[in-house]
Amino acid sequence: MTPPILKVAGLTLTELIITVALAGIVIGLGVPSFTDTIRSNRSAAMSNEFITALAYARSEAIKRGLPVTLRRSSSTASLWENGFDVFVDRDGDGLFEDDGNATPCETNNQLLTEDCLLKTYDAQTFAGFTVRSGDNFSCWVSFNNTGSASSSGTSCTGTGLANDSFRLCPDSGDASKAKRIAINNTGRTRITDGASSCP
């Protein structure tokens, strides 16, 4: 008795080509939206990083009972993506004043005798984004012992209004994908999607 012939199920070459073509179309449709999702997530991460820096400065000012300032590293007004320093600013003038010796944050009877650098954010922190401020925060923004804000103004002398905002824009320049971080007089921050212009 001969064994029965088993039929092996499989794909013909035509069916395989059609399947691969359909898979390619589906993947092609999904990649742009996935790229947008990645950009959106990066934008959210950058804005969260910036808000965290602001919240850190504000909480340190309240805790220490002294002004704490964020000052841009760039020499160009309102350009913050090159990084910034967060420091205890004893006189609230927005300038980091240290005597230059090897001992940071020197004290006398537990009182600071010089400004004290708390944290530095470098340009790599905001790679792929531009971070720009309005005129009030063109050089620095500071928080006092009650958490209220003060600012540099355009002249960097501390004559600006206490409220302003920052724009975080992707390098693509798409203002609809930007984030706007506003700070009011009391030092509270608020984030909104989109910006009027980028960078």
PDB file of C-alpha atoms in Angstrom:
ATOM      1  CA  MET A   1       0.000   0.000   0.000  1.00  0.00           C
ATOM      2  CA  THR A   2       1.420   3.400  -0.981  1.00  0.00           C
ATOM      3  CA  PRO A   3       1.285   6.274   1.512  1.00  0.00           C
ATOM      4  CA  PRO A   4      -1.039   9.176   0.631  1.00  0.00           C
ATOM      5  CA  ILE A   5       0.572  12.205  -1.003  1.00  0.00           C
ATOM      6  CA  LEU A   6       0.567  15.190   1.363  1.00  0.00           C
ATOM      7  CA  LYS A   7      -0.029  18.609  -0.095  1.00  0.00           C
ATOM      8  CA  VAL A   8       2.342  21.235   1.261  1.00  0.00           C
ATOM      9  CA  ALA A   9       0.693  24.621   1.655  1.00  0.00           C
ATOM     10  CA  GLY A  10       2.869  27.577   0.641  1.00  0.00           C
ATOM     11  CA  LEU A  11       3.008  30.853  -1.201  1.00  0.00           C
ATOM     12  CA  THR A  12       3.524  31.307  -4.847  1.00  0.00           C
ATOM     13  CA  LEU A  13       6.060  33.855  -5.992  1.00  0.00           C
ATOM     14  CA  THR A  14       3.257  36.235  -6.995  1.00  0.00           C
ATOM     15  CA  GLU A  15       1.628  36.021  -3.573  1.00  0.00           C
ATOM     16  CA  LEU A  16       4.963  36.661  -1.854  1.00  0.00           C
ATOM     17  CA  ILE A  17       5.671  39.752  -3.999  1.00  0.00           C
ATOM     18  CA  ILE A  18       2.199  41.158  -3.248  1.00  0.00           C
ATOM     19  CA  THR A  19       2.659  40.550   0.494  1.00  0.00           C
ATOM     20  CA  VAL A  20       6.069  42.270   0.553  1.00  0.00           C
ATOM     21  CA  ALA A  21       4.711  45.216  -1.466  1.00  0.00           C
ATOM     22  CA  LEU A  22       1.768  45.664   0.941  1.00  0.00           C
ATOM     23  CA  ALA A  23       4.099  45.478   3.949  1.00  0.00           C
ATOM     24  CA  GLY A  24       6.309  48.147   2.356  1.00  0.00           C
ATOM     25  CA  ILE A  25       3.320  50.442   1.828  1.00  0.00           C
ATOM     26  CA  VAL A  26       2.124  50.019   5.430  1.00  0.00           C
ATOM     27  CA  ILE A  27       5.619  50.706   6.803  1.00  0.00           C
ATOM     28  CA  GLY A  28       5.989  53.708   4.487  1.00  0.00           C
ATOM     29  CA  LEU A  29       2.770  55.190   5.835  1.00  0.00           C
ATOM     30  CA  GLY A  30       3.776  54.582   9.453  1.00  0.00           C
ATOM     31  CA  VAL A  31       7.327  56.002   9.400  1.00  0.00           C
ATOM     32  CA  PRO A  32       6.412  59.722   9.012  1.00  0.00           C
ATOM     33  CA  SER A  33       3.961  59.590  11.915  1.00  0.00           C
ATOM     34  CA  PHE A  34       6.541  57.726  13.998  1.00  0.00           C
ATOM     35  CA  THR A  35       9.102  60.437  13.190  1.00  0.00           C
ATOM     36  CA  ASP A  36       6.604  63.091  14.297  1.00  0.00           C
ATOM     37  CA  THR A  37       6.064  61.175  17.532  1.00  0.00           C
ATOM     38  CA  ILE A  38       9.809  61.107  18.199  1.00  0.00           C
ATOM     39  CA  ARG A  39      10.093  64.866  17.534  1.00  0.00           C
ATOM     40  CA  SER A  40       7.125  65.572  19.777  1.00  0.00           C
ATOM     41  CA  ASN A  41       8.618  63.458  22.582  1.00  0.00           C
ATOM     42  CA  ARG A  42      12.001  65.209  22.256  1.00  0.00           C
ATOM     43  CA  SER A  43      10.300  68.601  22.382  1.00  0.00           C
ATOM     44  CA  ALA A  44       8.420  67.588  25.529  1.00  0.00           C
ATOM     45  CA  ALA A  45      11.644  66.291  27.101  1.00  0.00           C
ATOM     46  CA  MET A  46      13.511  69.548  26.339  1.00  0.00           C
ATOM     47  CA  SER A  47      10.741  71.721  27.758  1.00  0.00           C
ATOM     48  CA  ASN A  48      10.550  69.520  30.865  1.00  0.00           C
ATOM     49  CA  GLU A  49      14.319  69.894  31.317  1.00  0.00           C
ATOM     50  CA  PHE A  50      14.009  73.674  31.137  1.00  0.00           C
ATOM     51  CA  ILE A  51      11.037  73.790  33.520  1.00  0.00           C
ATOM     52  CA  THR A  52      12.978  71.569  35.927  1.00  0.00           C
ATOM     53  CA  ALA A  53      15.872  74.068  35.896  1.00  0.00           C
ATOM     54  CA  LEU A  54      13.475  76.942  36.616  1.00  0.00           C
ATOM     55  CA  ALA A  55      11.743  75.023  39.409  1.00  0.00           C
ATOM     56  CA  TYR A  56      15.123  74.068  40.894  1.00  0.00           C
ATOM     57  CA  ALA A  57      16.270  77.707  40.957  1.00  0.00           C
ATOM     58  CA  ARG A  58      12.999  78.850  42.503  1.00  0.00           C
ATOM     59  CA  SER A  59      12.990  76.178  45.214  1.00  0.00           C
ATOM     60  CA  GLU A  60      16.658  76.867  46.078  1.00  0.00           C
ATOM     61  CA  ALA A  61      15.898  80.584  46.432  1.00  0.00           C
ATOM     62  CA  ILE A  62      13.039  79.858  48.833  1.00  0.00           C
ATOM     63  CA  LYS A  63      15.086  77.283  50.772  1.00  0.00           C
ATOM     64  CA  ARG A  64      18.213  79.449  51.096  1.00  0.00           C
ATOM     65  CA  GLY A  65      16.432  82.768  51.591  1.00  0.00           C
ATOM     66  CA  LEU A  66      18.670  84.313  48.897  1.00  0.00           C
ATOM     67  CA  PRO A  67      18.143  85.144  45.222  1.00  0.00           C
ATOM     68  CA  VAL A  68      18.978  82.353  42.769  1.00  0.00           C
ATOM     69  CA  THR A  69      19.648  83.313  39.156  1.00  0.00           C
ATOM     70  CA  LEU A  70      19.696  81.570  35.780  1.00  0.00           C
ATOM     71  CA  ARG A  71      22.125  83.424  33.477  1.00  0.00           C
ATOM     72  CA  ARG A  72      22.704  82.540  29.816  1.00  0.00           C
ATOM     73  CA  SER A  73      26.217  81.480  28.732  1.00  0.00           C
ATOM     74  CA  SER A  74      25.978  83.097  25.305  1.00  0.00           C
ATOM     75  CA  SER A  75      27.094  86.675  24.698  1.00  0.00           C
ATOM     76  CA  THR A  76      24.100  87.127  22.352  1.00  0.00           C
ATOM     77  CA  ALA A  77      21.001  88.625  23.951  1.00  0.00           C
ATOM     78  CA  SER A  78      18.027  86.273  24.430  1.00  0.00           C
ATOM     79  CA  LEU A  79      19.936  83.216  23.115  1.00  0.00           C
ATOM     80  CA  TRP A  80      19.850  80.425  25.706  1.00  0.00           C
ATOM     81  CA  GLU A  81      20.537  77.186  23.772  1.00  0.00           C
ATOM     82  CA  ASN A  82      24.302  77.542  24.376  1.00  0.00           C
ATOM     83  CA  GLY A  83      23.614  76.792  28.031  1.00  0.00           C
ATOM     84  CA  PHE A  84      23.227  78.689  31.278  1.00  0.00           C
ATOM     85  CA  ASP A  85      24.361  78.692  34.900  1.00  0.00           C
ATOM     86  CA  VAL A  86      22.187  78.478  38.005  1.00  0.00           C
ATOM     87  CA  PHE A  87      23.780  80.206  40.983  1.00  0.00           C
ATOM     88  CA  VAL A  88      23.071  81.793  44.355  1.00  0.00           C
ATOM     89  CA  ASP A  89      23.158  85.504  43.577  1.00  0.00           C
ATOM     90  CA  ARG A  90      23.661  87.186  46.969  1.00  0.00           C
ATOM     91  CA  ASP A  91      22.888  90.727  45.784  1.00  0.00           C
ATOM     92  CA  GLY A  92      20.404  89.741  43.053  1.00  0.00           C
ATOM     93  CA  ASP A  93      22.221  91.689  40.322  1.00  0.00           C
ATOM     94  CA  GLY A  94      22.361  88.766  37.856  1.00  0.00           C
ATOM     95  CA  LEU A  95      26.175  88.663  37.832  1.00  0.00           C
ATOM     96  CA  PHE A  96      28.149  85.671  39.091  1.00  0.00           C
ATOM     97  CA  GLU A  97      30.615  87.183  41.560  1.00  0.00           C
ATOM     98  CA  ASP A  98      33.260  84.808  42.844  1.00  0.00           C
ATOM     99  CA  ASP A  99      36.693  85.739  44.222  1.00  0.00           C
ATOM    100  CA  GLY A 100      38.335  83.272  41.837  1.00  0.00           C
ATOM    101  CA  ASN A 101      40.196  81.140  44.362  1.00  0.00           C
ATOM    102  CA  ALA A 102      39.992  77.352  44.562  1.00  0.00           C
ATOM    103  CA  THR A 103      37.338  77.350  47.302  1.00  0.00           C
ATOM    104  CA  PRO A 104      33.798  77.663  45.951  1.00  0.00           C
ATOM    105  CA  CYS A 105      30.843  78.975  47.944  1.00  0.00           C
ATOM    106  CA  GLU A 106      32.942  80.491  50.731  1.00  0.00           C
ATOM    107  CA  THR A 107      31.175  81.421  53.962  1.00  0.00           C
ATOM    108  CA  ASN A 108      31.858  83.471  57.065  1.00  0.00           C
ATOM    109  CA  ASN A 109      29.828  82.501  60.133  1.00  0.00           C
ATOM    110  CA  GLN A 110      27.640  80.382  57.829  1.00  0.00           C
ATOM    111  CA  LEU A 111      26.865  83.367  55.593  1.00  0.00           C
ATOM    112  CA  LEU A 112      27.953  83.278  51.951  1.00  0.00           C
ATOM    113  CA  THR A 113      30.734  85.739  51.174  1.00  0.00           C
ATOM    114  CA  GLU A 114      30.557  85.094  47.415  1.00  0.00           C
ATOM    115  CA  ASP A 115      28.054  83.829  44.859  1.00  0.00           C
ATOM    116  CA  CYS A 116      27.728  80.055  44.707  1.00  0.00           C
ATOM    117  CA  LEU A 117      27.404  78.080  41.459  1.00  0.00           C
ATOM    118  CA  LEU A 118      24.740  75.395  41.877  1.00  0.00           C
ATOM    119  CA  LYS A 119      24.419  73.872  38.409  1.00  0.00           C
ATOM    120  CA  THR A 120      25.535  74.357  34.820  1.00  0.00           C
ATOM    121  CA  TYR A 121      23.501  73.371  31.769  1.00  0.00           C
ATOM    122  CA  ASP A 122      25.687  73.151  28.662  1.00  0.00           C
ATOM    123  CA  ALA A 123      24.837  73.458  24.974  1.00  0.00           C
ATOM    124  CA  GLN A 124      24.553  69.667  24.651  1.00  0.00           C
ATOM    125  CA  THR A 125      21.501  69.732  26.938  1.00  0.00           C
ATOM    126  CA  PHE A 126      19.426  71.413  24.229  1.00  0.00           C
ATOM    127  CA  ALA A 127      21.054  69.913  21.103  1.00  0.00           C
ATOM    128  CA  GLY A 128      18.690  70.091  18.138  1.00  0.00           C
ATOM    129  CA  PHE A 129      16.676  72.965  19.627  1.00  0.00           C
ATOM    130  CA  THR A 130      16.830  76.731  19.861  1.00  0.00           C
ATOM    131  CA  VAL A 131      15.919  78.360  23.172  1.00  0.00           C
ATOM    132  CA  ARG A 132      15.084  82.061  22.996  1.00  0.00           C
ATOM    133  CA  SER A 133      13.636  84.466  25.522  1.00  0.00           C
ATOM    134  CA  GLY A 134      11.710  87.681  25.269  1.00  0.00           C
ATOM    135  CA  ASP A 135      13.340  91.031  26.042  1.00  0.00           C
ATOM    136  CA  ASN A 136      12.747  90.893  29.803  1.00  0.00           C
ATOM    137  CA  PHE A 137      14.799  87.692  30.154  1.00  0.00           C
ATOM    138  CA  SER A 138      17.431  88.650  27.574  1.00  0.00           C
ATOM    139  CA  CYS A 139      20.343  88.027  30.001  1.00  0.00           C
ATOM    140  CA  TRP A 140      19.000  86.431  33.170  1.00  0.00           C
ATOM    141  CA  VAL A 141      15.981  85.593  35.289  1.00  0.00           C
ATOM    142  CA  SER A 142      16.125  85.411  39.069  1.00  0.00           C
ATOM    143  CA  PHE A 143      13.924  84.177  41.902  1.00  0.00           C
ATOM    144  CA  ASN A 144      13.884  85.692  45.401  1.00  0.00           C
ATOM    145  CA  ASN A 145      13.208  84.163  48.816  1.00  0.00           C
ATOM    146  CA  THR A 146       9.432  84.238  48.250  1.00  0.00           C
ATOM    147  CA  GLY A 147       9.749  82.590  44.812  1.00  0.00           C
ATOM    148  CA  SER A 148       8.865  85.762  42.892  1.00  0.00           C
ATOM    149  CA  ALA A 149      10.721  86.483  39.671  1.00  0.00           C
ATOM    150  CA  SER A 150      12.861  89.412  38.581  1.00  0.00           C
ATOM    151  CA  SER A 151      14.679  89.890  35.305  1.00  0.00           C
ATOM    152  CA  SER A 152      17.536  91.531  33.468  1.00  0.00           C
ATOM    153  CA  GLY A 153      15.618  93.534  30.902  1.00  0.00           C
ATOM    154  CA  THR A 154      17.277  94.279  27.579  1.00  0.00           C
ATOM    155  CA  SER A 155      20.122  96.221  29.189  1.00  0.00           C
ATOM    156  CA  CYS A 156      21.006  93.328  31.568  1.00  0.00           C
ATOM    157  CA  THR A 157      20.845  95.714  34.533  1.00  0.00           C
ATOM    158  CA  GLY A 158      17.805  94.238  36.265  1.00  0.00           C
ATOM    159  CA  THR A 159      15.306  96.822  35.051  1.00  0.00           C
ATOM    160  CA  GLY A 160      13.051  94.405  33.182  1.00  0.00           C
ATOM    161  CA  LEU A 161       9.564  93.319  34.124  1.00  0.00           C
ATOM    162  CA  ALA A 162       9.320  90.117  36.146  1.00  0.00           C
ATOM    163  CA  ASN A 163       7.208  88.256  33.584  1.00  0.00           C
ATOM    164  CA  ASP A 164       8.263  86.950  30.184  1.00  0.00           C
ATOM    165  CA  SER A 165       8.610  83.662  28.312  1.00  0.00           C
ATOM    166  CA  PHE A 166      11.013  81.284  26.591  1.00  0.00           C
ATOM    167  CA  ARG A 167      10.483  79.593  23.209  1.00  0.00           C
ATOM    168  CA  LEU A 168      11.909  76.107  22.643  1.00  0.00           C
ATOM    169  CA  CYS A 169      11.895  75.399  18.917  1.00  0.00           C
ATOM    170  CA  PRO A 170      13.129  72.364  16.980  1.00  0.00           C
ATOM    171  CA  ASP A 171      15.931  73.113  14.509  1.00  0.00           C
ATOM    172  CA  SER A 172      13.418  72.551  11.714  1.00  0.00           C
ATOM    173  CA  GLY A 173      11.974  75.958  12.640  1.00  0.00           C
ATOM    174  CA  ASP A 174       8.411  74.598  12.746  1.00  0.00           C
ATOM    175  CA  ALA A 175       6.636  76.971  15.158  1.00  0.00           C
ATOM    176  CA  SER A 176       3.707  74.567  15.533  1.00  0.00           C
ATOM    177  CA  LYS A 177       6.064  72.020  17.155  1.00  0.00           C
ATOM    178  CA  ALA A 178       7.569  74.597  19.550  1.00  0.00           C
ATOM    179  CA  LYS A 179       6.915  74.922  23.270  1.00  0.00           C
ATOM    180  CA  ARG A 180       6.409  78.230  25.071  1.00  0.00           C
ATOM    181  CA  ILE A 181       7.315  78.489  28.748  1.00  0.00           C
ATOM    182  CA  ALA A 182       5.867  81.574  30.433  1.00  0.00           C
ATOM    183  CA  ILE A 183       6.888  82.865  33.867  1.00  0.00           C
ATOM    184  CA  ASN A 184       4.623  85.290  35.699  1.00  0.00           C
ATOM    185  CA  ASN A 185       5.498  87.865  38.377  1.00  0.00           C
ATOM    186  CA  THR A 186       5.047  85.362  41.178  1.00  0.00           C
ATOM    187  CA  GLY A 187       7.582  83.007  39.553  1.00  0.00           C
ATOM    188  CA  ARG A 188       5.105  80.365  38.454  1.00  0.00           C
ATOM    189  CA  THR A 189       5.640  78.691  35.095  1.00  0.00           C
ATOM    190  CA  ARG A 190       3.151  77.628  32.462  1.00  0.00           C
ATOM    191  CA  ILE A 191       3.813  75.690  29.267  1.00  0.00           C
ATOM    192  CA  THR A 192       1.836  75.906  26.033  1.00  0.00           C
ATOM    193  CA  ASP A 193       2.234  74.286  22.613  1.00  0.00           C
ATOM    194  CA  GLY A 194       3.302  76.309  19.623  1.00  0.00           C
ATOM    195  CA  ALA A 195       4.976  79.688  19.275  1.00  0.00           C
ATOM    196  CA  SER A 196       4.360  82.796  17.213  1.00  0.00           C
ATOM    197  CA  SER A 197       7.762  82.405  15.569  1.00  0.00           C
ATOM    198  CA  CYS A 198      10.881  80.249  15.550  1.00  0.00           C
ATOM    199  CA  PRO A 199      13.621  80.537  16.558  1.00  0.00           C
TER     200      PRO A 199
END
